[in-house]
Short mmCIF file of C-alpha atoms and ligand atoms in Angstrom, two decimals:
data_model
loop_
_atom_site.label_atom_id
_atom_site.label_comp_id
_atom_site.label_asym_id
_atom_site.label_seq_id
_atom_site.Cartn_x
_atom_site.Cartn_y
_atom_site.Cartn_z
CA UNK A 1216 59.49 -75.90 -35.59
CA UNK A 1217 55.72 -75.75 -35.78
CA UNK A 1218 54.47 -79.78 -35.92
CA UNK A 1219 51.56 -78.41 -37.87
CA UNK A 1220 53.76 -78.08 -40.44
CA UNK A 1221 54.87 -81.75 -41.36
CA UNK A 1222 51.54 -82.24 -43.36
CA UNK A 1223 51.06 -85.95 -44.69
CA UNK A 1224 54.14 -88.31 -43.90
CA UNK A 1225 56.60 -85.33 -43.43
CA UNK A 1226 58.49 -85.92 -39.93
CA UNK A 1227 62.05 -85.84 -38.13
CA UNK A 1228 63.53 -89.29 -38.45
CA UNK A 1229 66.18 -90.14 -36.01
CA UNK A 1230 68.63 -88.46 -37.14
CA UNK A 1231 67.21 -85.17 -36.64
CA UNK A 1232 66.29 -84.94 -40.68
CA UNK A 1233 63.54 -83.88 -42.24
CA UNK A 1234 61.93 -86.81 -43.71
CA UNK A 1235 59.00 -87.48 -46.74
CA UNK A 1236 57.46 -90.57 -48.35
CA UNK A 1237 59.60 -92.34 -45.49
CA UNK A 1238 62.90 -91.19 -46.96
CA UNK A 1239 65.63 -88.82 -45.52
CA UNK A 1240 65.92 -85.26 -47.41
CA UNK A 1241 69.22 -85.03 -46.79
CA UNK A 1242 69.65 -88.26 -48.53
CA UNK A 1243 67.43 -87.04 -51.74
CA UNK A 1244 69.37 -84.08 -51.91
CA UNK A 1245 72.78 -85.67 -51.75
CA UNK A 1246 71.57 -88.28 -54.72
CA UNK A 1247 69.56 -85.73 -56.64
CA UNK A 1248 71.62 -82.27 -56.27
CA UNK A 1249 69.68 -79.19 -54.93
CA UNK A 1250 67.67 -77.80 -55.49
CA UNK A 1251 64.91 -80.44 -55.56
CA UNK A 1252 61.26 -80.41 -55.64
CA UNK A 1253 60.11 -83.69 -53.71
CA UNK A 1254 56.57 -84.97 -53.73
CA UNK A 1255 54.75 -86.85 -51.15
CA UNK A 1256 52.74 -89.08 -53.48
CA UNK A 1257 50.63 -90.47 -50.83
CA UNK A 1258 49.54 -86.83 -49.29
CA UNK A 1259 48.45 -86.30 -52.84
CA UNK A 1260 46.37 -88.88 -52.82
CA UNK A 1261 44.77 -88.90 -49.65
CA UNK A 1262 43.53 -85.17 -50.72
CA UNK A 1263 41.97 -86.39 -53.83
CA UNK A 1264 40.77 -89.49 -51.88
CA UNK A 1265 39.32 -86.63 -49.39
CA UNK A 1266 37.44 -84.44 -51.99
CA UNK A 1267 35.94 -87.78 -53.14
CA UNK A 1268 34.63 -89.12 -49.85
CA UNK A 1269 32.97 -86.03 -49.31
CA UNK A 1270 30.78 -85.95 -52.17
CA UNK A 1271 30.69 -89.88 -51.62
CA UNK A 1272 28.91 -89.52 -48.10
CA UNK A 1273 26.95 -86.27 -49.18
CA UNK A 1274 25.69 -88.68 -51.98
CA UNK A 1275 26.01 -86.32 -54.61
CA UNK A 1276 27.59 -86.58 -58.34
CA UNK A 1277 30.78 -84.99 -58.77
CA UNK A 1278 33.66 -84.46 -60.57
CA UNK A 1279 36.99 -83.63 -58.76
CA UNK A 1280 39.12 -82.35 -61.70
CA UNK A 1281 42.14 -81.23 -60.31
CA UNK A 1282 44.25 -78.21 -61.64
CA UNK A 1283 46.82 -78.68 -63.28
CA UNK A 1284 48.16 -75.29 -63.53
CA UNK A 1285 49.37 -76.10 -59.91
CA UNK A 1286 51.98 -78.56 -61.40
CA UNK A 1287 51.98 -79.59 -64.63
CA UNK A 1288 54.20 -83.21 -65.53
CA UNK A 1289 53.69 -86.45 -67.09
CA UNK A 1290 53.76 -88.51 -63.88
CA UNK A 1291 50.96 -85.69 -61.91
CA UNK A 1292 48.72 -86.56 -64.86
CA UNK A 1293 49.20 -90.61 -64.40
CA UNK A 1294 49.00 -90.27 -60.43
CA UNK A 1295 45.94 -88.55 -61.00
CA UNK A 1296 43.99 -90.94 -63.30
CA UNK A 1297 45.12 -93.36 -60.85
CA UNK A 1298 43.29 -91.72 -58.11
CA UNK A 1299 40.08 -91.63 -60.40
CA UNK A 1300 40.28 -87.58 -60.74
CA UNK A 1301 39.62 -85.76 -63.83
CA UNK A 1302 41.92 -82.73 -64.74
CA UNK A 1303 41.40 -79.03 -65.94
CA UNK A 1304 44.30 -77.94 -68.50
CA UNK A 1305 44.61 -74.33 -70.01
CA UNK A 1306 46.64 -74.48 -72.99
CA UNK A 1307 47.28 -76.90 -75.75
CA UNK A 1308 50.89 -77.79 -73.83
CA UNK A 1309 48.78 -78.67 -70.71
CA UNK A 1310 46.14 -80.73 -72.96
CA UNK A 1311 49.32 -82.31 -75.05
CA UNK A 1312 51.14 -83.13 -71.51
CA UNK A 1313 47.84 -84.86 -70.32
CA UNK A 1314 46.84 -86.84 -73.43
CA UNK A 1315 50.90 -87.95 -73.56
CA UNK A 1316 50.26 -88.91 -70.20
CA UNK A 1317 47.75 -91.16 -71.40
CA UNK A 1318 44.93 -89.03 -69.70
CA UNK A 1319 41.47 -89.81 -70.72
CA UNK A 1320 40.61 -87.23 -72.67
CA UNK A 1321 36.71 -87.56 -71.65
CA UNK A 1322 38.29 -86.55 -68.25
CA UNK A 1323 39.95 -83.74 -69.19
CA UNK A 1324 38.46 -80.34 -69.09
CA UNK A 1325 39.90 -77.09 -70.93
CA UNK A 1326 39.82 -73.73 -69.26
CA UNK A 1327 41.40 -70.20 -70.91
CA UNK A 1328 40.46 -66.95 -71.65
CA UNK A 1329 42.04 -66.38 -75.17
CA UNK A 1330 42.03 -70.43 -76.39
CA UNK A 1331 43.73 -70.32 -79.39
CA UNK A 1332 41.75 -72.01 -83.23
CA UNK A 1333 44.82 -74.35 -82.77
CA UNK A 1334 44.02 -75.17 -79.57
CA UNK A 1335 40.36 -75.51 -79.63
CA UNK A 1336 41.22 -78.20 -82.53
CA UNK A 1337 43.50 -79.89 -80.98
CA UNK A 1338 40.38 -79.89 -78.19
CA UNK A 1339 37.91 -81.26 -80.60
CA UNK A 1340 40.31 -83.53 -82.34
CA UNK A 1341 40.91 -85.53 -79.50
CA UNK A 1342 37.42 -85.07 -78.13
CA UNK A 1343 38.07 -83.53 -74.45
CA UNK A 1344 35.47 -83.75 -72.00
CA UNK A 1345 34.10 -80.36 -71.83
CA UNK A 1346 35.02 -76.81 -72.96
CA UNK A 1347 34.82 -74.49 -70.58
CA UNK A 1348 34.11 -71.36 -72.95
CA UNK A 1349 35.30 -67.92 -71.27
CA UNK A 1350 33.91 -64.99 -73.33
CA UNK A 1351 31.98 -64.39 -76.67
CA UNK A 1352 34.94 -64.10 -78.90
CA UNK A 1353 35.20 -68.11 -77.90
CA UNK A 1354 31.82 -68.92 -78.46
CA UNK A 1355 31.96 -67.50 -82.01
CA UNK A 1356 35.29 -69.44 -82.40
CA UNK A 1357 33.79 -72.63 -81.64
CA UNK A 1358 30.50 -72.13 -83.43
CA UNK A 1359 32.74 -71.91 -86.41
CA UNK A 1360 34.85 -74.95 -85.36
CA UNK A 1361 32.34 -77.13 -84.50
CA UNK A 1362 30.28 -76.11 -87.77
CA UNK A 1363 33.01 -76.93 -90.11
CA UNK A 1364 33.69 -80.34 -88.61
CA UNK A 1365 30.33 -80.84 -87.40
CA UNK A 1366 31.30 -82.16 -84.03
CA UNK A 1367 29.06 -82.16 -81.25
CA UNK A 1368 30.94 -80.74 -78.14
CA UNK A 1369 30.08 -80.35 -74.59
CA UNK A 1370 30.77 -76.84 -73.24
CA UNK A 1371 30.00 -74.78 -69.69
CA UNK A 1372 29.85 -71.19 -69.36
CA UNK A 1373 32.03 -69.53 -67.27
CA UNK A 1374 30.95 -66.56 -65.28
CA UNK A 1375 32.12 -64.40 -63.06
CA UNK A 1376 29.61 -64.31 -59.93
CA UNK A 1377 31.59 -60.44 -58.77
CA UNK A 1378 32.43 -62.77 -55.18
CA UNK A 1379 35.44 -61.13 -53.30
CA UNK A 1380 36.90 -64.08 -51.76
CA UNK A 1381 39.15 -61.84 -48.93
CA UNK A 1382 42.43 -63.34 -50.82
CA UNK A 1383 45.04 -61.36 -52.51
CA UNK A 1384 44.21 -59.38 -55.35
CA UNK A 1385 46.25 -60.35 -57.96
CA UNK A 1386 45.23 -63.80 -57.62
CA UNK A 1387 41.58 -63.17 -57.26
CA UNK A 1388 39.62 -64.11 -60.32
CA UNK A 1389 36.07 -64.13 -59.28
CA UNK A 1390 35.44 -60.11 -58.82
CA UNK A 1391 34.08 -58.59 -61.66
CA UNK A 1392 37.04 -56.47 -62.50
CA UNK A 1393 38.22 -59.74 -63.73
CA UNK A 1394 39.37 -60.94 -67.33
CA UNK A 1395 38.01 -64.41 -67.03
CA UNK A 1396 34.43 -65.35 -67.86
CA UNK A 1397 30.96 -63.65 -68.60
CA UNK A 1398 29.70 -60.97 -66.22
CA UNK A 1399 26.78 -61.87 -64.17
CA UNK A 1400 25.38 -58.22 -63.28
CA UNK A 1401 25.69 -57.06 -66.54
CA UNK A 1402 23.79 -59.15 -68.50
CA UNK A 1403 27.03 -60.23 -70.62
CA UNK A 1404 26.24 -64.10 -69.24
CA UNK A 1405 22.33 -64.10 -70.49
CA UNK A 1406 23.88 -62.81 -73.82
CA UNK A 1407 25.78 -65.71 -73.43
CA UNK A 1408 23.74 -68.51 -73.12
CA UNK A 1409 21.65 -67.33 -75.66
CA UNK A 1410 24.13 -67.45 -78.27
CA UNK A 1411 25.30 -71.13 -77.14
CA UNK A 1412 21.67 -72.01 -77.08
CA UNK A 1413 21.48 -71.12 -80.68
CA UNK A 1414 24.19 -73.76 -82.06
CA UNK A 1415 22.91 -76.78 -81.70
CA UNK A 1416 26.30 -78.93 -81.94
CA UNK A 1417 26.95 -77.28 -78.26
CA UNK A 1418 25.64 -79.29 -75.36
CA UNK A 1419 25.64 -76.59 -72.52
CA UNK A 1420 26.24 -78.59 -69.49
CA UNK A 1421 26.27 -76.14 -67.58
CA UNK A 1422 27.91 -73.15 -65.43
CA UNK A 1423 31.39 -72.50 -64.03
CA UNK A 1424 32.79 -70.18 -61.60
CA UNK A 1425 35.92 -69.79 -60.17
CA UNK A 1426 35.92 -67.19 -57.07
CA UNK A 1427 39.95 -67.24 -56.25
CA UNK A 1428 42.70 -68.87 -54.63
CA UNK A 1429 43.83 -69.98 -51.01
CA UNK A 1430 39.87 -69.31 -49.73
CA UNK A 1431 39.70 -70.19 -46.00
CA UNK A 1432 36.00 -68.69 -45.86
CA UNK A 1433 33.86 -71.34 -46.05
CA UNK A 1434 30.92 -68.87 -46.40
CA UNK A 1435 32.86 -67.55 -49.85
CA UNK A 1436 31.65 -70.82 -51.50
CA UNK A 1437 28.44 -71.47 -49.83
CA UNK A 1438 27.58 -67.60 -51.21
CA UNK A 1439 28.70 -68.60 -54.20
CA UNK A 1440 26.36 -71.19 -54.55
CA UNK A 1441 23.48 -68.95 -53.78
CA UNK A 1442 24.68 -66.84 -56.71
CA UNK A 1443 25.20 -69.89 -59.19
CA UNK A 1444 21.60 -71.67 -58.12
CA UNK A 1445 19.95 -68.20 -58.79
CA UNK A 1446 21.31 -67.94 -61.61
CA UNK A 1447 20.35 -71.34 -62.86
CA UNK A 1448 17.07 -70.76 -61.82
CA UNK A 1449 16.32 -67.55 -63.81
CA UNK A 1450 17.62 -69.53 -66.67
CA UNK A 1451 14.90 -71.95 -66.52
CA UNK A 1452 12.44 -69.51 -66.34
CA UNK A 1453 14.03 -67.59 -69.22
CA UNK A 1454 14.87 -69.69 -71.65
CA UNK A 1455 13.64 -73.14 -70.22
CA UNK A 1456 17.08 -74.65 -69.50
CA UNK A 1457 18.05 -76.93 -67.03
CA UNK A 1458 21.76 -77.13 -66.61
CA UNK A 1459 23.27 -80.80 -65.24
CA UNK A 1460 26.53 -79.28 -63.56
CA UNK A 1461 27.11 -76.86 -61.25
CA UNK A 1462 31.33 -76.27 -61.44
CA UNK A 1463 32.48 -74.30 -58.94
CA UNK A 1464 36.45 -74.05 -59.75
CA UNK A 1465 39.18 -74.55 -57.20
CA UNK A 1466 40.83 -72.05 -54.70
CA UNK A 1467 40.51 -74.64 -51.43
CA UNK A 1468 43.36 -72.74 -49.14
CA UNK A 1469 46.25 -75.19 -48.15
CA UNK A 1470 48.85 -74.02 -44.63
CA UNK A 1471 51.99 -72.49 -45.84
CA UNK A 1472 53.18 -70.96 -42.66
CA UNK A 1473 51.74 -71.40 -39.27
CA UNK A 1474 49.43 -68.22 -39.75
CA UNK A 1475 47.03 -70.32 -41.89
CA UNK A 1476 44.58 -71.87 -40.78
CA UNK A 1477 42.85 -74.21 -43.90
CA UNK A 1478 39.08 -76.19 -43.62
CA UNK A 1479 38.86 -79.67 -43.06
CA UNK A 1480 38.34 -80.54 -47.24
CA UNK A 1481 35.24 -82.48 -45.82
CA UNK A 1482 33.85 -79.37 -44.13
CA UNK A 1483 34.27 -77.48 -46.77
CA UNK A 1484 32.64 -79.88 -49.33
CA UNK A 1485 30.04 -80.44 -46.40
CA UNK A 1486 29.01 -76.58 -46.48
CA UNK A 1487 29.00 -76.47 -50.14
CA UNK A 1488 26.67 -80.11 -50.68
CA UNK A 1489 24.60 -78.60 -48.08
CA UNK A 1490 23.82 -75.51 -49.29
CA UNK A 1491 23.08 -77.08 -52.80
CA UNK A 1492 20.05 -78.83 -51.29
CA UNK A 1493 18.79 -76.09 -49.56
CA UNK A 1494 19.17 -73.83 -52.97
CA UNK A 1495 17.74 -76.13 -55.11
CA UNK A 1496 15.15 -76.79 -52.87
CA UNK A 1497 14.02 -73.51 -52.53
CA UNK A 1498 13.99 -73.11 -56.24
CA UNK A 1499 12.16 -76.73 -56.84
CA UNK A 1500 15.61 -76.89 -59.33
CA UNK A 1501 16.87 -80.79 -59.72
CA UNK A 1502 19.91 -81.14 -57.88
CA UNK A 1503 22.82 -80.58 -60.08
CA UNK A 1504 26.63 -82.64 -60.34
CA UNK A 1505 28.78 -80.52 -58.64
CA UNK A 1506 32.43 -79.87 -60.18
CA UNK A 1507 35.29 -78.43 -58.56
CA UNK A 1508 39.00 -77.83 -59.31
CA UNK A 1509 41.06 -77.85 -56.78
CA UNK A 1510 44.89 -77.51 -57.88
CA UNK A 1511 46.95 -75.97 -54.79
CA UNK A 1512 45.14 -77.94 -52.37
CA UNK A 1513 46.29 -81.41 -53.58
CA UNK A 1514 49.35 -80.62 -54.77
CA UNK A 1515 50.92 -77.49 -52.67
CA UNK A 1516 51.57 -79.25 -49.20
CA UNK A 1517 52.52 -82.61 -50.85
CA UNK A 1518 55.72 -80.26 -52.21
CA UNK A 1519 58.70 -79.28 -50.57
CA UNK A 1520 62.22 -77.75 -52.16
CA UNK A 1521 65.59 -78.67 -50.42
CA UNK A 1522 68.31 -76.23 -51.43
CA UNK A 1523 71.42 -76.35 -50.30
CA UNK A 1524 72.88 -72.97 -48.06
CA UNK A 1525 75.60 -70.57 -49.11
CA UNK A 1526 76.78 -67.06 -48.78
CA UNK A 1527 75.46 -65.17 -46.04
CA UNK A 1528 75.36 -61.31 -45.76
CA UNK A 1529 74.70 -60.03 -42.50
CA UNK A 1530 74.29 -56.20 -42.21
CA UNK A 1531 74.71 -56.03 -38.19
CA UNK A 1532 71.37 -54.31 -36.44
CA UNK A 1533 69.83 -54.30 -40.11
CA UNK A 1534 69.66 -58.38 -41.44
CA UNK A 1535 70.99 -61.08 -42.00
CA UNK A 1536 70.88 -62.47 -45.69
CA UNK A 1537 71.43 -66.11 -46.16
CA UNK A 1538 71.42 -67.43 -49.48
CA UNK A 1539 70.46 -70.67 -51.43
CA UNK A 1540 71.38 -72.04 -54.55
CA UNK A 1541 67.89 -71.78 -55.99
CA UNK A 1542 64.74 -68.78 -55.75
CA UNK A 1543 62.40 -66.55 -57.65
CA UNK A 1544 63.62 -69.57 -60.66
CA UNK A 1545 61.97 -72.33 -59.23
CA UNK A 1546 59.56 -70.18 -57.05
CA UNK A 1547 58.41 -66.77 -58.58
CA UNK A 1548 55.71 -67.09 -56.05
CA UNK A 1549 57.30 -64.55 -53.31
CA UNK A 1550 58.27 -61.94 -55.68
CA UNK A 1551 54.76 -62.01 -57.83
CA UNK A 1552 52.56 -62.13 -54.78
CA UNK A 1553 54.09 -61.77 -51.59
CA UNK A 1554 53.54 -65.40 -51.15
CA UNK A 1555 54.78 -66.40 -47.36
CA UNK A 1556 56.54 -69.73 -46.78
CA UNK A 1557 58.26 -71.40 -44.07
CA UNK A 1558 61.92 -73.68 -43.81
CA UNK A 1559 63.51 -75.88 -41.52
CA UNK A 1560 66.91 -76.89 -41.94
CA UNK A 1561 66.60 -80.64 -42.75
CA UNK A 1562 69.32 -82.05 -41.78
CA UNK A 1563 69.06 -80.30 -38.37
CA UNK A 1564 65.74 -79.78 -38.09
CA UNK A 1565 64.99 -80.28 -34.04
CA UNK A 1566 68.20 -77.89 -33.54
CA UNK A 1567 66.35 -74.84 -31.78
CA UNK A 1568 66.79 -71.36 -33.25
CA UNK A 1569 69.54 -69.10 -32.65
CA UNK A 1570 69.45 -66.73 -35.18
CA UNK A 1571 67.00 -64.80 -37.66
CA UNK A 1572 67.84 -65.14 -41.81
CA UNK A 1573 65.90 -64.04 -44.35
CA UNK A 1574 66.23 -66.20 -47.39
CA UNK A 1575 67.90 -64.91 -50.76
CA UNK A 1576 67.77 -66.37 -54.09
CA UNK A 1577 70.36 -66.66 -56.37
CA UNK A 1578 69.29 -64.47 -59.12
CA UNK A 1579 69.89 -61.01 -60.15
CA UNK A 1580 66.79 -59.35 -58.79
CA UNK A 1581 66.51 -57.67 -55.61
CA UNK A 1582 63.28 -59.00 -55.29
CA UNK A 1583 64.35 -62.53 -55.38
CA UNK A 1584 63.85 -63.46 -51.75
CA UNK A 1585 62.03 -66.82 -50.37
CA UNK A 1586 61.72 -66.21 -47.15
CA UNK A 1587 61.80 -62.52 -44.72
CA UNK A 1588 63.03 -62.99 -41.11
CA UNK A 1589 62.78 -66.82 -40.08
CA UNK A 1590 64.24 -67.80 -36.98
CA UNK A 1591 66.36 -71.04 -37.40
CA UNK A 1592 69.59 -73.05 -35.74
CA UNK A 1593 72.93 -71.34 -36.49
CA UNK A 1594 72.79 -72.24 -40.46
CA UNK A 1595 76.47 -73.11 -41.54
CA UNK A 1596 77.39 -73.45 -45.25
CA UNK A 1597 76.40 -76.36 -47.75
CA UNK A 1598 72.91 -77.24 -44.90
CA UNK A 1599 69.58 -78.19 -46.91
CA UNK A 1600 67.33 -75.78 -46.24
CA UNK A 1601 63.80 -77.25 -46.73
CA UNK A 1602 60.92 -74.93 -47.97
CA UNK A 1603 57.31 -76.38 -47.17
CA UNK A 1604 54.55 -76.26 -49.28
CA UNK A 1605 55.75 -75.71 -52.27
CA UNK A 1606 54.63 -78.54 -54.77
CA UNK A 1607 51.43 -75.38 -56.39
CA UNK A 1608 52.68 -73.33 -58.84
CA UNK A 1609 56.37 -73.88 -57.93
CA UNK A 1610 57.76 -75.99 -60.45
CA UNK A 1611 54.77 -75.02 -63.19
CA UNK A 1612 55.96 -71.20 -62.76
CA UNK A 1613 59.34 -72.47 -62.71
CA UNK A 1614 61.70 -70.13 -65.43
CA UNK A 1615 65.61 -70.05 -66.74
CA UNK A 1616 65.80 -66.40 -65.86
CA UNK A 1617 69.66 -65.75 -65.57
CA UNK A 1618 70.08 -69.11 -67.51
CA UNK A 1619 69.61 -71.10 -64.54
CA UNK A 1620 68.36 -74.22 -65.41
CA UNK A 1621 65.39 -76.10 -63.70
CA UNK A 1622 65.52 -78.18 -60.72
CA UNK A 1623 64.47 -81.95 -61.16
CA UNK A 1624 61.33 -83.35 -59.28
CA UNK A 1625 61.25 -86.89 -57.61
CA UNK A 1626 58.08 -88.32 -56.44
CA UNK A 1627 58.42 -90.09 -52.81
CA UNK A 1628 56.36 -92.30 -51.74
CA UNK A 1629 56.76 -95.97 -49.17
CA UNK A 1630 60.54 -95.48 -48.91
CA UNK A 1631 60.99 -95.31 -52.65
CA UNK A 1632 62.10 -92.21 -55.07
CA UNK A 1633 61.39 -91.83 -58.72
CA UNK A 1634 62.78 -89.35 -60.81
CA UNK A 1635 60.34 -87.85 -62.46
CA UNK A 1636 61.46 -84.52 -64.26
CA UNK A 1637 65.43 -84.78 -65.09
CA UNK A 1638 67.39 -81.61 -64.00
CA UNK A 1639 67.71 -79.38 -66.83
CA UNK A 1640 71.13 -79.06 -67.89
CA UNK A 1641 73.07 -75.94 -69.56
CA UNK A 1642 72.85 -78.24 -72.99
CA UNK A 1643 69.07 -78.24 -72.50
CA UNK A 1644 69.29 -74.00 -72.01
CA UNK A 1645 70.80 -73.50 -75.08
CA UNK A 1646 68.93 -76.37 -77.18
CA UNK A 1647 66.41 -73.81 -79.00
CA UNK A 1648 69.25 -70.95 -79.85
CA UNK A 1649 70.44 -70.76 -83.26
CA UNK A 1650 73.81 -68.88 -83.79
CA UNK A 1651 73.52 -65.94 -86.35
C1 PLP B 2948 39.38 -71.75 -63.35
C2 PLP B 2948 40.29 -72.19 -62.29
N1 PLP B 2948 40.04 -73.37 -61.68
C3 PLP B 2948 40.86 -73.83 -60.71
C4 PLP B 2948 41.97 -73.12 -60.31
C5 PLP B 2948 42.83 -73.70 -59.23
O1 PLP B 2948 42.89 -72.90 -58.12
P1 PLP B 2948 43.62 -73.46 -56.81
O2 PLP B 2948 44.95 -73.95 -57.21
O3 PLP B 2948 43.70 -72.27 -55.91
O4 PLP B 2948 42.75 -74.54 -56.26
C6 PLP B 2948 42.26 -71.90 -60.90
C7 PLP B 2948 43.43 -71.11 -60.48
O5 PLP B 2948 43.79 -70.11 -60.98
C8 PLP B 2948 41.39 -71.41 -61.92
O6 PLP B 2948 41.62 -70.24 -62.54
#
C-alpha cells in the first residue's frame, strides 16, 4: 500500500494491522462491530492547529470556522472549541447540535440558501455570531425579524464570484450557475448591499464566497481574492463602505487515493495572506480579517470506516465483486459523485496484492459500490476492510436506506477510544413510525 496514505498517526503496528490514535483496527472493530467510523482526534487537531499557524505567522486576523456539514456530532463541536475554531452550521439541527454541544454561539456562523423564519429565530434568539445571508428573499426575512425584535445582528453577504474551481460539477458552488449567494456580474450583489445598508439593525461585516470543494489550485483562491478585493473596493467608492472581513469559505482538497496530490495548508494560506496585501495595497483598502471554512480538510483524512468482508461474486474475465457489510448507507459519496477512495485490509495490511475486487455495498442499488478495481491480498471472509479518508461527509450523509441502521463513531486518540455516536439499533429505526 501507498505510505502516503497513513495520514496523521495511521500506521502498520506489528502485527501487520492497520493502526489509528495508537490503537489496533482490528481491535476497534472486534469491540465496536463494523462498520465503524474511527477518528484520529489528534490529525484533527493538528489541521486546525495548521490553518491557525498560518495566519499566526502571516500576522493576519482570522477566523478558522470549520464546516460542519463535513461531520456533524456533539463531540466534533467540543473538539473543536477546544482547538479555539469557530464553526459554520446550515440548519437549525446543525445550530441546535452546536449550542447542545456547548458551542459558543458568538463562534458560530450560519450559512443556507432557504434559512427557514424558525431558523433565523432560533439564530437571533441565541445570538450567533454572524449570518451569512444568501439571497434577497433572506434579507427581507431578516429585516422583518430583526425589526420586530429589534435585535442588532451581524450579517455577510454571500456572493458568488462565477470562479470555476476545476472540481466536479455537482459539488462546485462558486460558478454562477449556482443556487447559493448573490451574483457578482449581474449586479444582483450591489442590489444587495444596498438593501442591507438600508436596515440599520444589520452590521454588514462583510463578504463571503465559497468557490467549491477538494481545490488543489492554489491560484483558484488567490483569483478569488482578486475578485473579492475588487469588489470591496468598488463598494467603497460606491456607497462608502468598508467591509472588516473578507470570508472566503472552505473547499481546501484533502488525498483520498494516491492520485491526489493536496497543498501544504500553510502554502495555501501563504498564497492567499499574500495576495491580500498585494490587493489591498493596490487598492489603498485596509487589510481585512480573513475567514475561511474548511470542513473536509480537517475532518476527511482524520476518518476511516472498517467493515467487515463477505460475499464475493466473481464473474471470471469480467470482475470480481467483494462485498462489505456497510456502503452507499454510511457513504453516499461514490454513488452521488463518483467520489474515489482507497482500502487496505487491516488486519493484513503489509500482505501484497494478489487479486483485483471492486467493493460492493450492501444495499439494494446497483450503484452502491465503494470502491472499482483495487488490487489487494487474497481477501477471505469476515477481514476488516479499511476505507481511508472518510471522516467528510461520510457519517453527516449517512442514511437508513433499506432500514439499515447507522454505524457508531469512536474518536481515537493516545491509545484511548471513546464512543461517541452509539450504533443505531433496529428499535431506534422504527422509533418515529406510528402503526395505523
Ligand atoms: C459555504 C461553504 N463553506 C464551506 C464548505 C466546506 O467545504 P469543504 O468541506 O470542501 O472545505 C462548504 C461546502 O459545501 C460550503 O458550501
Amino acid at each position: 500500500m501507498n505510505e502516503q496514505l497513513l495520514t496523521g498517526t495511521l500506521k502498520i503496528n506489528e502485527n501487520n494491522h492497520l493502526e489509528i490514535g495508537g490503537m489496533d483496527t482490528a481491535a476497534l472493530a472486534a469491540k465496536y462491530g463494523t462498520p465503524l467510523y474511527v477518528y484520529d482526534v489528534a490529525q484533527i487537531r493538528s489541521k486546525c492547529r495548521q490553518f491557525k499557524a498560518a495566519f499566526e505567522k502571516n500576522d493576519f486576523s482570522y477566523q478558522v470556522a470549520y464546516a460542519s456539514k463535513a461531520f456533524s456530532v456533539l463531540a466534533i463541536y467540543q473538539l473543536i472549541q477546544e482547538e479555539g475554531c469557530s464553526v459554520d452550521v446550515v440548519s437549525g439541527g446543525e445550530l441546535y447540535t452546536a449550542l447542545k454541544a456547548g458551542f459558543p454561539a458568538e463562534k458560530i456562523h450560519f450559512h443556507g440558501n432557504n434559512k427557514t423564519v424558525a431558523e433565523l429565530t432560533l439564530a437571533l434568539e441565541n445570538k450567533v455570531g454572524c449570518i451569512i445571508v444568501d439571497n434577497f428573499y433572506e434579507i427581507d426575512l431578516l429585516n422583518a425579524l430583526t425589526k420586530e425584535r429589534n435585535q442588532r445582528v451581524a450579517v455577510q453577504l454571500r456572493t458568488a464570484p462565477g470562479i470555476n474551481a476545476h472540481t466536479h460539477e455537482y459539488i462546485t458552488t462558486g460558478q454562477r450557475d449556482s443556487k447559493f449567494g448573490f451574483d457578482l456580474e449581474n449586479g444582483q450583489i450591489d442590489q444587495a448591499i444596498q438593501k442591507v445598508l438600508e436596515n440599520p439593525l444589520f452590521d454588514l461585516i462583510g463578504v463571503h464566497c465559497h468557490i467549491g470543494s477538494q481545490i488543489f489550485e492554489t491560484e483558484a483562491f488567490t483569483h478569488t481574492v482578486d475578485k473579492m478585493i475588487g469588489l470591496l473596493a468598488s463598494w467603497r467608492d460606491k456607497y462608502g463602505y468598508t467591509a472588516k472581513v473578507l470570508n472566503l469559505g472552505g473547499g481546501f482538497g484533502i488525498r483520498y487515493t494516491e492520485a491526489d496530490e493536496p497543498k501544504e495548508i500553510s502554502d495555501i494560506i501563504d498564497a492567499v495572506c499574500q495576495e491580500v496585501v498585494q490587493k489591498t495595497g493596490e487598492y489603498d483598502y485596509p487589510v481585512p480579517e480573513i475567514w475561511i471554512e474548511p470542513g473536509r480538510s480537517i475532518v476527511g483524512d482524520a476518518g476511516i470506516t472498517l467493515y467487515e468482508t463477505g460475499s464475493e461474486k466473481d464473474i471470471p474475465g469480467i470482475r470480481n465483486y467483494l462485498a462489505v457489510d456497510g456502503g452507499m448507507s454510511d457513504n453516499i459519496r461514490p454513488a452521488l459523485y463518483d467520489a474515489a477512495y482507497t482500502a487496505v485490509i487491516a488486519n493484513r495490511a503489509t500482505e501484497p496484492a494478489e487479486e483485483t475486487y471492486s467493493i460492493a455495498g450492501k444495499c439494494c442499488e446497483s450503484g452502491d459500490m465503494l470502491i472499482w478495481d483495487i488490487p489487494l491480498p487474497k481477501v477471505n471472509q469476515k477481514d476488516i476492510l479499511a476505507v481511508f479518508s472518510t471522516g467528510a461527509y461520510g457519517y453527516s450523509m449517512a442514511n437508513n436506506y433499506n432500514r439499515i441502521p447507522r454505524p457508531a463513531v469512536v474518536f481515537v486518540e493516545d491509545g484511548e477510544d471513546a464512543l461517541v455516536v452509539k450504533r443505531e439499533t433496529y428499535e431506534d429505526l422504527i422509533h418515529l413510525d406510528q402503526l395505523i
